[in-house]
Coordinates of C-alpha atoms and ligand atoms in Angstrom, one line a residue:
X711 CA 71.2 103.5 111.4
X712 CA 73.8 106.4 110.8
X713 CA 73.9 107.3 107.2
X714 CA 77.4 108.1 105.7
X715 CA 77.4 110.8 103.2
X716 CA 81.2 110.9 102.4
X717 CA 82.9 106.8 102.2
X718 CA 86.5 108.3 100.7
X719 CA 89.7 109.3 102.0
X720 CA 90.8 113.0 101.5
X721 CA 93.1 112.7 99.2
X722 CA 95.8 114.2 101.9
X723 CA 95.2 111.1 103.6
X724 CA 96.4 109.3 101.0
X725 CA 99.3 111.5 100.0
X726 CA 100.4 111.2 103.2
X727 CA 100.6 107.6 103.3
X728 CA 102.6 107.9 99.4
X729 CA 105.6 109.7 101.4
X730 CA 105.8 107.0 104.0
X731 CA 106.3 104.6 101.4
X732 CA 109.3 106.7 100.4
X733 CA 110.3 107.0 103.9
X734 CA 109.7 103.5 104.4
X735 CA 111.7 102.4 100.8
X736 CA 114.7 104.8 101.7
X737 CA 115.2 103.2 105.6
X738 CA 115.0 100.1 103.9
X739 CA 117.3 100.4 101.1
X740 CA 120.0 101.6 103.2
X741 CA 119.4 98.4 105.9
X742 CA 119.1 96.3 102.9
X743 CA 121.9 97.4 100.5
X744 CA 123.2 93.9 98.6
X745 CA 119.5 92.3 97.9
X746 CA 115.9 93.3 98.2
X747 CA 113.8 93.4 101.6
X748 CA 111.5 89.9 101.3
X749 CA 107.8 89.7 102.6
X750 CA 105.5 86.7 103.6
X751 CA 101.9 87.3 103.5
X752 CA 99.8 85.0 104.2
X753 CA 95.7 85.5 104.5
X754 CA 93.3 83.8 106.5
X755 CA 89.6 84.4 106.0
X756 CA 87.0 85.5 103.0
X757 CA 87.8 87.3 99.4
X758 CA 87.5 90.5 101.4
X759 CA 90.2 89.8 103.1
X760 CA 92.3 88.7 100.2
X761 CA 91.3 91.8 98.2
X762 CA 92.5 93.6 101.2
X763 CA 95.8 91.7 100.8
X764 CA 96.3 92.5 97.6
X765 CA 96.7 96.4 98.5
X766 CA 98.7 95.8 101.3
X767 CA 101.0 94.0 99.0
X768 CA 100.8 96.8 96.7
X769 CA 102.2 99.3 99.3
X770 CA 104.8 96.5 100.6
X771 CA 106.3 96.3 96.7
X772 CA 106.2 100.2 96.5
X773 CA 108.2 100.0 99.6
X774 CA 110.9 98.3 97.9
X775 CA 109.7 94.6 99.7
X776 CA 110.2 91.3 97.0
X777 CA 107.2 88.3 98.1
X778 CA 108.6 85.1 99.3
X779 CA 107.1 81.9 99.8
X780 CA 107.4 81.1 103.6
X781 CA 108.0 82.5 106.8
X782 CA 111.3 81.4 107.4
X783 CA 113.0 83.6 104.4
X784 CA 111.2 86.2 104.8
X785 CA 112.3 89.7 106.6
X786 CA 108.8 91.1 107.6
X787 CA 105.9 88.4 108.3
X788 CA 102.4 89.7 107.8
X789 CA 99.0 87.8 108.8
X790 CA 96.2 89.2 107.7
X791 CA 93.4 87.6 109.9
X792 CA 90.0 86.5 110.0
X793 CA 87.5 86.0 113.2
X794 CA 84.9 84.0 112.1
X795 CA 84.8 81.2 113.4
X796 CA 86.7 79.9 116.6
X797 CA 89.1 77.4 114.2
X798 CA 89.6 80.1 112.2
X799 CA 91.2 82.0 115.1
X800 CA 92.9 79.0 117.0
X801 CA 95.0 78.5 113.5
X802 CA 96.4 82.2 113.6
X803 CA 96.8 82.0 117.3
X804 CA 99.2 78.3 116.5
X805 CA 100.7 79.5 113.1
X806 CA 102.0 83.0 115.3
X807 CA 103.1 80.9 117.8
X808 CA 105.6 79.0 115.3
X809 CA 106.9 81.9 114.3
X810 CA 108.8 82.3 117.7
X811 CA 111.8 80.3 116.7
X812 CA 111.6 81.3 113.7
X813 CA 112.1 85.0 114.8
X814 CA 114.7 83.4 117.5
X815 CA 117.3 82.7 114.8
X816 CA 116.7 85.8 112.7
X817 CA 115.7 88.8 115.4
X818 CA 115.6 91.3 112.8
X819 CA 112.8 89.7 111.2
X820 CA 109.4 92.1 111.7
X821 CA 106.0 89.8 112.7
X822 CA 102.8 91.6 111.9
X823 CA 99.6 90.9 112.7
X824 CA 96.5 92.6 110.8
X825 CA 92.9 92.0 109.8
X826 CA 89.4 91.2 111.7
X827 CA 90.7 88.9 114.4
X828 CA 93.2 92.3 115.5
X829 CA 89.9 94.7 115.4
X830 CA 88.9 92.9 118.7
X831 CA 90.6 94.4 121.3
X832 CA 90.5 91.3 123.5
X833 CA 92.7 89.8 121.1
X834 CA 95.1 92.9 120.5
X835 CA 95.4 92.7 124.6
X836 CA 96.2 88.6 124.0
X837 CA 99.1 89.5 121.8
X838 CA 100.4 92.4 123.5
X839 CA 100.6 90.4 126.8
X840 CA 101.4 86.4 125.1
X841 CA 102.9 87.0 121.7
X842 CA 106.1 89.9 122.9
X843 CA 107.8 89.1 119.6
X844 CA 104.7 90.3 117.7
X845 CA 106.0 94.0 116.2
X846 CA 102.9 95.7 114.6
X847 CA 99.2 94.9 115.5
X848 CA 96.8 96.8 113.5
X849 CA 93.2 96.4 112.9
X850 CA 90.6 96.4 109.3
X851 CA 90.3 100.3 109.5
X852 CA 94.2 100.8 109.1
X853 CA 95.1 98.5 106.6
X854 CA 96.2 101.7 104.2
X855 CA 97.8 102.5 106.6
X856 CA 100.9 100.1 106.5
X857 CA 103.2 102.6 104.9
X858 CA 103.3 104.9 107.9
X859 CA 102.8 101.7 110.3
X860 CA 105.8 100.1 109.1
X861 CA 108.1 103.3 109.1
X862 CA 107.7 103.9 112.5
X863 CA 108.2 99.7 113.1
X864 CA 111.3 100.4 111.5
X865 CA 112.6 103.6 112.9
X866 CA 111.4 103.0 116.3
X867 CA 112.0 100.6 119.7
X868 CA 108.6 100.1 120.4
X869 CA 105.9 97.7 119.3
X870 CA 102.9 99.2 117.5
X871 CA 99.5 99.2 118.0
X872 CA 96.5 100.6 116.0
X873 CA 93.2 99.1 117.0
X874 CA 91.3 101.6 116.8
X875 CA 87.9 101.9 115.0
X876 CA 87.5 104.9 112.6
X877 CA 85.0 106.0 110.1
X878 CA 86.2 103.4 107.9
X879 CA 86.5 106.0 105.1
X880 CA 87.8 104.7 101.7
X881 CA 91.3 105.1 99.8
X882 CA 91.5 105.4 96.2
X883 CA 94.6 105.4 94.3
X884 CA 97.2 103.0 96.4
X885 CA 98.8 100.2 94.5
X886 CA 97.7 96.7 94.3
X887 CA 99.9 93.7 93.9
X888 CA 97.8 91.0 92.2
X889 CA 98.4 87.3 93.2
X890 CA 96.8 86.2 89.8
X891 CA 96.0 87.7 86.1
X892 CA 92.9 85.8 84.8
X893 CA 90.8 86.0 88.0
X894 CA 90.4 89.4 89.9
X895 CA 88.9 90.5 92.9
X896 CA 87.1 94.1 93.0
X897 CA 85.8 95.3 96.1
X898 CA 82.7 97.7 95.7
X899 CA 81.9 97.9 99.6
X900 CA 83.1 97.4 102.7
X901 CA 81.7 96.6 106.3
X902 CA 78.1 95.4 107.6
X903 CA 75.2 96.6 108.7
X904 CA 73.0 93.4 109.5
X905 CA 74.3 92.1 112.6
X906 CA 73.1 88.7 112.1
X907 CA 73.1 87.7 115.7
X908 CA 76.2 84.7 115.5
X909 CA 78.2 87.2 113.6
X910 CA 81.6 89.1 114.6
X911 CA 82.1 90.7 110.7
X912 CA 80.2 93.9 111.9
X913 CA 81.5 94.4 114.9
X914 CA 85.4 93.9 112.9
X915 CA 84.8 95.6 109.8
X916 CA 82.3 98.5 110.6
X917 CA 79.6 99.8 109.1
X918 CA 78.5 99.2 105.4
X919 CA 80.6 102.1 103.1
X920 CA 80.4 101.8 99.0
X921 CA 83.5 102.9 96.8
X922 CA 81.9 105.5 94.1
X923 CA 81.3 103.5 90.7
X924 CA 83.5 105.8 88.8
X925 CA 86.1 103.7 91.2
X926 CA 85.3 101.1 90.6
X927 CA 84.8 101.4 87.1
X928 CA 87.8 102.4 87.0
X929 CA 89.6 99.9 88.5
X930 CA 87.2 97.3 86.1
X931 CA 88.6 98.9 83.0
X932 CA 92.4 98.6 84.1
X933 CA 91.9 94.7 85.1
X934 CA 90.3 94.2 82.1
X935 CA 93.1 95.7 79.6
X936 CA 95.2 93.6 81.9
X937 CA 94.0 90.3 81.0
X938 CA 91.8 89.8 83.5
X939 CA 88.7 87.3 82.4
X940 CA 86.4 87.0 85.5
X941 CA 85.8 90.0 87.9
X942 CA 84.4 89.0 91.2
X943 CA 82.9 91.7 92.8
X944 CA 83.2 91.8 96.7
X945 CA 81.3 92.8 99.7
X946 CA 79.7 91.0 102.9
X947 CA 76.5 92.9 101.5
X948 CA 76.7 94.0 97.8
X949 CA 73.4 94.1 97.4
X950 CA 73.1 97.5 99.7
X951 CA 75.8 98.7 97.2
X952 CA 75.5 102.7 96.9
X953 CA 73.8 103.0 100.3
X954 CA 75.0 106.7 101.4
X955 CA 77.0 107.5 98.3
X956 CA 76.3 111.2 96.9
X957 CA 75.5 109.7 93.4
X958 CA 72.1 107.7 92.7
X959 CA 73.5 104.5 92.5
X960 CA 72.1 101.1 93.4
X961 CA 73.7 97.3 92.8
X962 CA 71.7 96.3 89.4
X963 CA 72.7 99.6 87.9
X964 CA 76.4 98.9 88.9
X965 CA 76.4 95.8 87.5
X966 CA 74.9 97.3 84.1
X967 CA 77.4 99.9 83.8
X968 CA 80.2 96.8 84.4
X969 CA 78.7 95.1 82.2
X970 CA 78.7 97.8 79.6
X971 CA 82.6 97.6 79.6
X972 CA 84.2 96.5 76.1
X973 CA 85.8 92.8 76.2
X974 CA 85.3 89.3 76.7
X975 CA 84.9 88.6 80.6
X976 CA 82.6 87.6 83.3
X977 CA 81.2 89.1 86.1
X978 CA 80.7 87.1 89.6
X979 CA 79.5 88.9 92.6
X980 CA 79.7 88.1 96.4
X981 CA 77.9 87.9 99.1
X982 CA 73.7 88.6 98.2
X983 CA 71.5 89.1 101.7
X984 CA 68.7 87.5 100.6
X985 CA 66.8 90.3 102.9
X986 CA 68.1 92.7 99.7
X987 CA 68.1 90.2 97.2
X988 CA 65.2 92.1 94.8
X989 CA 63.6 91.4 91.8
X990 CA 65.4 94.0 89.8
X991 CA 68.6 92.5 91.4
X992 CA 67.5 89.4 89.6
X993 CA 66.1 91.3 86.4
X994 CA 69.9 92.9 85.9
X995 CA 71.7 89.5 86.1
X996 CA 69.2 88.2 83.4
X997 CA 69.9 90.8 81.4
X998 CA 73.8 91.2 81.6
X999 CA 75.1 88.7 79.5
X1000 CA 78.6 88.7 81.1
X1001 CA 76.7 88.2 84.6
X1002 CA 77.8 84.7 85.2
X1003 CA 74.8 82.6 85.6
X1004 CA 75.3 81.9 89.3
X1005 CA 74.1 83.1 92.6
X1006 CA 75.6 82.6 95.6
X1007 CA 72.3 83.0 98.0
X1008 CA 73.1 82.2 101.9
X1009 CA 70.2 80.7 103.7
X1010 CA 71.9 80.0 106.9
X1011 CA 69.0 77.5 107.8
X1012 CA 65.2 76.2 106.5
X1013 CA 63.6 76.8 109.7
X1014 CA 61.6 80.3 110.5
X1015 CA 62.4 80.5 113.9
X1016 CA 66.1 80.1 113.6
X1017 CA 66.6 82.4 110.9
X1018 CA 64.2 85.1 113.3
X1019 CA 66.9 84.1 116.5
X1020 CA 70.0 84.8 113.5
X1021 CA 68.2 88.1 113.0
X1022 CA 68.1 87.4 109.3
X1023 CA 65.2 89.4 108.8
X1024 CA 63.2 86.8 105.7
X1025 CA 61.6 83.7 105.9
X1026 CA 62.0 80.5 104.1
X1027 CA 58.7 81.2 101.8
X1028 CA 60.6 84.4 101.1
X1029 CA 63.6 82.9 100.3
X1030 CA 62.4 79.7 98.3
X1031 CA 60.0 82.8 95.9
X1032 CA 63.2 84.5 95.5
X1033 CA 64.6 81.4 93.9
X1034 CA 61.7 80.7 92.1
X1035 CA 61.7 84.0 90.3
X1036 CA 65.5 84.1 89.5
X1037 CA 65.0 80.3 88.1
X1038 CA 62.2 81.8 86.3
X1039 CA 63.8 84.6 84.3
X1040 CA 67.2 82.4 84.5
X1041 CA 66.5 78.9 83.6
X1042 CA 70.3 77.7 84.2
X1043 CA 71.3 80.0 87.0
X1044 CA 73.3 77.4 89.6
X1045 CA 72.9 78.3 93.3
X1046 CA 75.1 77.9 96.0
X1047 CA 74.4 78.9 99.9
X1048 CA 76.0 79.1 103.6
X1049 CA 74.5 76.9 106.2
X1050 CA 75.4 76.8 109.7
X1051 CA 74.0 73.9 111.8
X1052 CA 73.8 73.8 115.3
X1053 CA 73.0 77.6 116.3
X1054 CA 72.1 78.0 120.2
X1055 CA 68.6 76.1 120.9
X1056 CA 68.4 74.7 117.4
X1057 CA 66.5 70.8 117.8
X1058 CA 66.9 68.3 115.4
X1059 CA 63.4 68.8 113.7
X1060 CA 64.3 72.1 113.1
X1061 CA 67.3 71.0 111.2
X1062 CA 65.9 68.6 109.5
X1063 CA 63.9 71.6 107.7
X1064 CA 67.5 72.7 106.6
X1065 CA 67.5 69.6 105.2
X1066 CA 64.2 70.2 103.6
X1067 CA 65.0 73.3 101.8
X1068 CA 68.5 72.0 100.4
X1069 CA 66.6 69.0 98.8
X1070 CA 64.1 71.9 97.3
X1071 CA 66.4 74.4 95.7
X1072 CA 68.7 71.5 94.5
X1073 CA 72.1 73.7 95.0
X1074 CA 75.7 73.4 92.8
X1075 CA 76.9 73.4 96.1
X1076 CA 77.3 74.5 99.5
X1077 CA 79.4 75.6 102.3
X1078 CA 78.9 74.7 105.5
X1079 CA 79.7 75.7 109.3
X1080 CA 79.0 74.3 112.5
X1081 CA 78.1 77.0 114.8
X1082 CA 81.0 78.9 116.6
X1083 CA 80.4 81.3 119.7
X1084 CA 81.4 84.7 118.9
X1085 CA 82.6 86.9 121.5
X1086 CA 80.3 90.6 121.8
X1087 CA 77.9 88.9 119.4
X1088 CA 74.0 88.2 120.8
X1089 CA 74.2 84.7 119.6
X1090 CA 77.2 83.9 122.2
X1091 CA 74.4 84.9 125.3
X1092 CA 71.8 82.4 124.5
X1093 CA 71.5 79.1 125.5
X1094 CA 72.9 76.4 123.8
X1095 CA 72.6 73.3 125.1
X1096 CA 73.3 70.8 122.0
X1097 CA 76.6 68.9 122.6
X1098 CA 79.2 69.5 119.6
X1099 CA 79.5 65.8 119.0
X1100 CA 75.5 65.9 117.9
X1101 CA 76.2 69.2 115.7
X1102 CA 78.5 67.0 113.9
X1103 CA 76.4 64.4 113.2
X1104 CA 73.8 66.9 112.1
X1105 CA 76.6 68.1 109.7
X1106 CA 77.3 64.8 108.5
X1107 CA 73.5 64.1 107.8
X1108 CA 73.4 67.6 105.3
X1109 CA 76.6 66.7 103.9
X1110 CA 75.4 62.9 102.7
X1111 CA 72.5 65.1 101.2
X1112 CA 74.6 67.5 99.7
X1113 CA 76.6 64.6 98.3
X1114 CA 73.5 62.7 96.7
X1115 CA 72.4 66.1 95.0
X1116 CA 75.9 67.4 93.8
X1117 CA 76.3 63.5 92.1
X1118 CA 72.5 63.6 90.4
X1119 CA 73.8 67.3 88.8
X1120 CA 77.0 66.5 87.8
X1121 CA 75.8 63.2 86.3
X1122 CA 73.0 65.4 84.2
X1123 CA 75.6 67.0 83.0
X1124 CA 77.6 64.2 81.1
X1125 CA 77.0 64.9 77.0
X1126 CA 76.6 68.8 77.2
X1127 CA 79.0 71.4 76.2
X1128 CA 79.8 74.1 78.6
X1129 CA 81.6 77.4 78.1
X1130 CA 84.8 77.4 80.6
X1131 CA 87.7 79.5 81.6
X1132 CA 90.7 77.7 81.6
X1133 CA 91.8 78.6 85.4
X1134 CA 94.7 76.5 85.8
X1135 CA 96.9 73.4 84.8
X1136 CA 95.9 70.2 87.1
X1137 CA 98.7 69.6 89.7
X1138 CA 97.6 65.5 89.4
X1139 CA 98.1 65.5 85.7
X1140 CA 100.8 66.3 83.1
X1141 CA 98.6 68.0 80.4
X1142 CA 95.5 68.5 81.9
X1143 CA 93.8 71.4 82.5
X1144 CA 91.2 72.4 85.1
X1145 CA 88.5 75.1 84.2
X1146 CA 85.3 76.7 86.0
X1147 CA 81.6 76.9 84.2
X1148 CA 79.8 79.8 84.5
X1149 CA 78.2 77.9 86.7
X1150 CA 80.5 77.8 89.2
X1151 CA 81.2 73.7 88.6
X1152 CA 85.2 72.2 88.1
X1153 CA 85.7 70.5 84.6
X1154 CA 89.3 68.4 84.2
X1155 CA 90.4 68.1 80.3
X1156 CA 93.2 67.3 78.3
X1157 CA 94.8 70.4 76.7
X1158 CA 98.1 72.9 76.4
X1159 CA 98.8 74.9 78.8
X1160 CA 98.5 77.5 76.3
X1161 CA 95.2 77.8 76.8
X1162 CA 95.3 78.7 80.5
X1163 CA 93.4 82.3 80.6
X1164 CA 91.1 81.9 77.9
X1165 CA 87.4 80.6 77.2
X1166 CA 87.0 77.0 76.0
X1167 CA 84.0 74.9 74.7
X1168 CA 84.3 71.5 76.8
X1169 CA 82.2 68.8 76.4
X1170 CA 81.6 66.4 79.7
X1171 CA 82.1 62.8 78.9
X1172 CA 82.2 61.6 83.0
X1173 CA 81.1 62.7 86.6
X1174 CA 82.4 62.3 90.2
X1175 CA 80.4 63.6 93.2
X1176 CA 82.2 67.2 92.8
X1177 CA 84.6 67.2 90.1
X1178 CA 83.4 66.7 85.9
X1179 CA 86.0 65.5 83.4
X1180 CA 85.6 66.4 79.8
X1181 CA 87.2 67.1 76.5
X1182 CA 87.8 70.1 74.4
X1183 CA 85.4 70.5 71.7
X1184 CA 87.7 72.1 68.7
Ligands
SAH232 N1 78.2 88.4 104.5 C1 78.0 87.1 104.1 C2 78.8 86.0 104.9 C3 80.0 86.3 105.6 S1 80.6 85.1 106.7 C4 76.5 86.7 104.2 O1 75.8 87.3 105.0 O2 76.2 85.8 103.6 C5 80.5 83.6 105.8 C6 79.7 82.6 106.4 O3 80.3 82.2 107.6 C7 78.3 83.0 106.7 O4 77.4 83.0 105.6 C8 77.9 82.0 107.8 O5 77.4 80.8 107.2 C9 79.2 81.6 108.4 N2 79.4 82.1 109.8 C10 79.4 83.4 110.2 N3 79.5 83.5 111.5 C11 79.5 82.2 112.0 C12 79.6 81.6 113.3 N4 79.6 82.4 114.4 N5 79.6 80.3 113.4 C13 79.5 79.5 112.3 N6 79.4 80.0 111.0 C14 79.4 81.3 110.9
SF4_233 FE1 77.7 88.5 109.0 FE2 75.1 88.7 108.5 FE3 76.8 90.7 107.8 FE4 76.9 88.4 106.5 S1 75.1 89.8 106.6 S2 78.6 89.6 107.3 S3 76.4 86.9 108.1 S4 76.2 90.0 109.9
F3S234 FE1 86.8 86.5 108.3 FE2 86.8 89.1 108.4 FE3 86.2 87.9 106.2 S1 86.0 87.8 110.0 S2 85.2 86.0 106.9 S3 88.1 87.7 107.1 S4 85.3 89.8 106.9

C-alpha cells in the first residue's frame, strides 16, 4: 500500500478557502440585507461524519449563515450523507425527495448534497439526472471546500459538482461550529485502508491519513478550556494512527500525550480493528487514568471462515486473547462490538458461533446490522443465497441474547456507586437527569439541572434491560 508522507493542506489551500468565505459572506449580506442567511444541516451516518459536520458548520457561520431547525425555514439545505448500508441510503434518497416542494414554494432556497453516499459516482450521476433541484453535489475529499463551493452556487446558473477523489490531504485551522459543549468529537484520522470485503467506507473516504499530534493536541487543549468533559477521539481505524506522518508517532503514545493534558475529562476513542488492536494499545488505556474504561472492539462475527470471506484479517482465538489480556490489566473495562448477520454464504451453524462468542465476552452492548450489498465492494459479487426474512430471524435470535446479557449486567450493577457525567436532563421527567458511566452504561437520577456538565457519584438502586436508575450520592 502507498505510503503518504505529507496528510496536510498547504496552508495556500486553506487561505484560499478563508477569502471565499469573505466572498461568500459579502454576496450574501447584500442578498440578505434585513435578517441573517439560515442553514439546515442535517447528518446521516457515523461520528466521522458528524465531526465533519461540525467544520462545515463552522465555514457556513463564518459565512454569515444563522442554523435553523428544519428544512422548510431554512435558505440553504445541506445533507451530509452516509453509504453504509442500503437503509441508510434509501432515507437520503426519500428525505431529498421531500424537499421538492419544499424548494417549489421557496425557489431561492440552495439543496446540497455532501458526504460518502456523493463519493460514488453512480449516485452523483442519480442526482444529476433524478434530483434537478439538487444545487451542489460534492463528495468526502471537498468538504473544506464549501466556502469556494457555495460562492460559485451563489454567483453562478449552473449546478455544481465535485466528486472527485483527491489525495485527501488534511486542513488545519478552519472553524468549527460545535453542536454541544460537554461532549466533543476530535478526529485524529481519516479514511481506510482495510477493505473489509462488505464495506463501501474505503472506497468513499480514501485512504487512511493521520492529522499531526501537535493538531490535535491542539485542538484537545482548546475543547478542554472550553468546557468540554469527554473527548471522543475519531477514526474508522485509530489504531493505525501516525501511519505515514513525518513524526514517530503511534496511537498509545497519542493517547499518553492526551492524557497528559491538565483538567478533569475523559477520553473515549473510536473505532479499534482488532487486526491492530496490540498489547501496548491495551497497556496505554490501563495506564491513562482519564482513558475511559471502555473498548469499543468490532468482531463482525464468531466464525473463522466468515471473518477470512470479510477479509478481517484475525481469528476468533485472536480476538477472544485480546479480550482476555485487556480484562486482565483492566478488570472493569466494558466492551461493546459491531456484528453483522447474514454476510453472503453465511449458514446458520456458523451464526450460531456469533452467538457463541457474544455469550463469552459478555458485552455492555452491541450494535448490530443485517448485511447490506454494497456496490464496487467484493462482498456484493459472492453468492448469497439466504433469504432476508431468515437474516432477520437470525437477528432476532442475537438480539434475545443480547437482551438476557445486557439485563444480568445491569442487574449486577444495583448497590454500586459509579462515577458519571451528567450528559443531559431526561425529556420523560421534570427533574431528572440522565448520565453516562465510564463504562459506557445510561443511569436516570433525580437532580438540578445545574449539574448538567459535570461529574457525579450515582449510586444504582434499580435495572431495566438497557437503561439503570439511581440516585445521587451527596
Ligand atoms: N471502521 C469501523 C466500522 C465502520 S462501519 C470498524 O471497522 O469497526 C460501522 C459498522 O457498520 C461496521 O462495524 C459493520 O458492522 C457495519 N457495516 C459496514 N458495512 C456493512 C454492510 N455492507 N452491511 C451491514 N453492515 C455493515
Ligand atoms: Fe469498513 Fe473494515 Fe475499514 Fe471498518 S475497517 S471502515 S469495516 S473497511
Ligand atoms: Fe457512513 Fe461514511 Fe461513516 S459511509 S458510516 S458516514 S464513513
Amino acid at each position: 500500500m502507498e505510503q503518504r508522507k505529507i496528510s496536510a493542506m498547504p496552508p495556500a489551500e486553506v487561505e484560499k478557502q478563508k477569502e471565499y468565505i469573505n466572498l461568500a459572506r459579502t454576496v450574501l449580506s447584500a442578498r440578505f440585507s434585513d435578517r441573517a442567511p439560515k442553514a439546515f444541516v442535517h447528518t446521516y451516518g457515523c461520528q466521522g461524519n458528524v465531526a465533519d459536520s461540525e467544520r462545515m458548520k463552522g465555514l457556513l457561520q463564518a459565512c454569515g449563515y444563522v442554523f435553523c431547525d428544519s428544512a422548510e425555514e431554512a435558505d440553504f439545505v445541506l445533507f451530509n450523507t452516509c453509504a453504509v448500508r442500503e437503509h441508510a441510503e434509501d432515507r437520503v434518497f426519500g428525505n431529498c425527495g421531500a424537499l421538492k416542494p419544499v424548494k417549489e414554494k421557496n425557489p431561492d432556497m440552495i439543496i446540497a448534497l455532501c458526504g460518502c453516499m456523493m463519493q460514488q459516482q453512480h449516485v452523483a450521476e442519480r442526482i444529476k439526472k433524478s434530483y434537478p433541484f439538487v444545487n451542489l453535489v460534492f463528495g468526502t475529499f471537498a468538504f473544506h471546500r464549501l466556502p469556494e463551493l457555495l460562492y460559485k452556487v451563489l454567483t453562478g446558473r449552473k449546478r455544481v459538482f465535485a466528486t472527485e477523489e483527491t489525495d485527501g490531504a488534511i486542513a488545519e485551522g478552519l472553524p468549527v461550529f460545535r453542536d454541544r459543549d460537554v461532549k466533543a468529537w476530535l478526529p485524529v484520522m481519516y479514511g481506510c485502508d482495510n477493505f473489509c470485503s462488505y464495506c463501501i467506507v474505503p472506497y468513499v473516504r480514501g485512504r487512511e491519513r493521520s492529522r499531526k499530534s501537535e493538531a490535535i493536541l491542539s485542538e484537545a487543549k482548546e475543547l478542554i478550556a472550553g468546557g468540554a468533559k469527554e473527548i471522543t477521539l475519531l477514526g474508522q481505524n485509530v489504531n493505525s494512527y501516525g501511519k505515514g506522518l513525518a513524526e514517530d508517532i503511534d496511537f498509545p503514545r497519542l493517547l499518553r500525550k492526551l492524557n497528559a493534558l491538565e483538567g478533569d475529562f475523559i477520553i473515549r476513542f473510536m473505532t479499534s480493528h482488532p487486526k491492530d488492536c496490540t498489547k501496548e494499545l491495551l497497556d496505554a488505556m490501563a495506564e491513562c487514568k482519564k482513558c475511559a474504561r471502555h473498548l469499543h472492539l468490532p468482531v463482525q462475527s464468531g466464525n473463522n471462515r466468515i471473518l477470512k470471506e470479510m477479509n478481517r484479517r484475525y481469528t476468533r482465538e485472536h480476538y477472544i486473547s485480546l479480550i482476555e489480556y485487556a480484562r486482565s490489566v483492566m478488570p472493569d473495562l466494558s466492551l461493546t462490538t459491531d456484528i453483522i448477520t447474514g454476510f453472503p454464504g453465511e449458514t446458520y451453524e456458523e451464526f450460531c458461533d456469533t452467538v457463541s462468542l457474544v455469550r463469552e465476552i459478555n458485552y455492555t452492548s452491541m450494535f448490530t446490522f443485517i448485511y447490506s450489498p454494497r456496490k464496487g465492494t467484493k462482498a456484493a459479487t459472492m453468492p448469497d443465497p439466504v433469504p432476508y426474512a431468515e437474516k432477520s430471524k437470525w437477528m432476532r435470535e442475537l438480539l434475545a441474547v443480547q437482551e438476557e446479557i445486557a439485563a444480568k449486567r445491569t442487574a449486577s450493577m444495583i448497590g454500586q456507586t459509579y462515577r458519571v457525567l451528567v450528559e443531559d436532563e431526561t425529556r420523560e421527567k421534570d427533574g431528572y437527569l440522565t448520565g453516562r458511566t465510564q463504562g459506557n452504561v445510561n443511569i436516570d437520577f433525580a437532580g438540578d439541572k445545574s449539574l448538567v456538565g459535570t461529574f457525579c457519584d450515582v449510586k444504582v438502586t434499580s435495572a431495566g434491560n438497557w437503561v439503570v436508575h439511581g440516585e445521587l450520592v451527596q
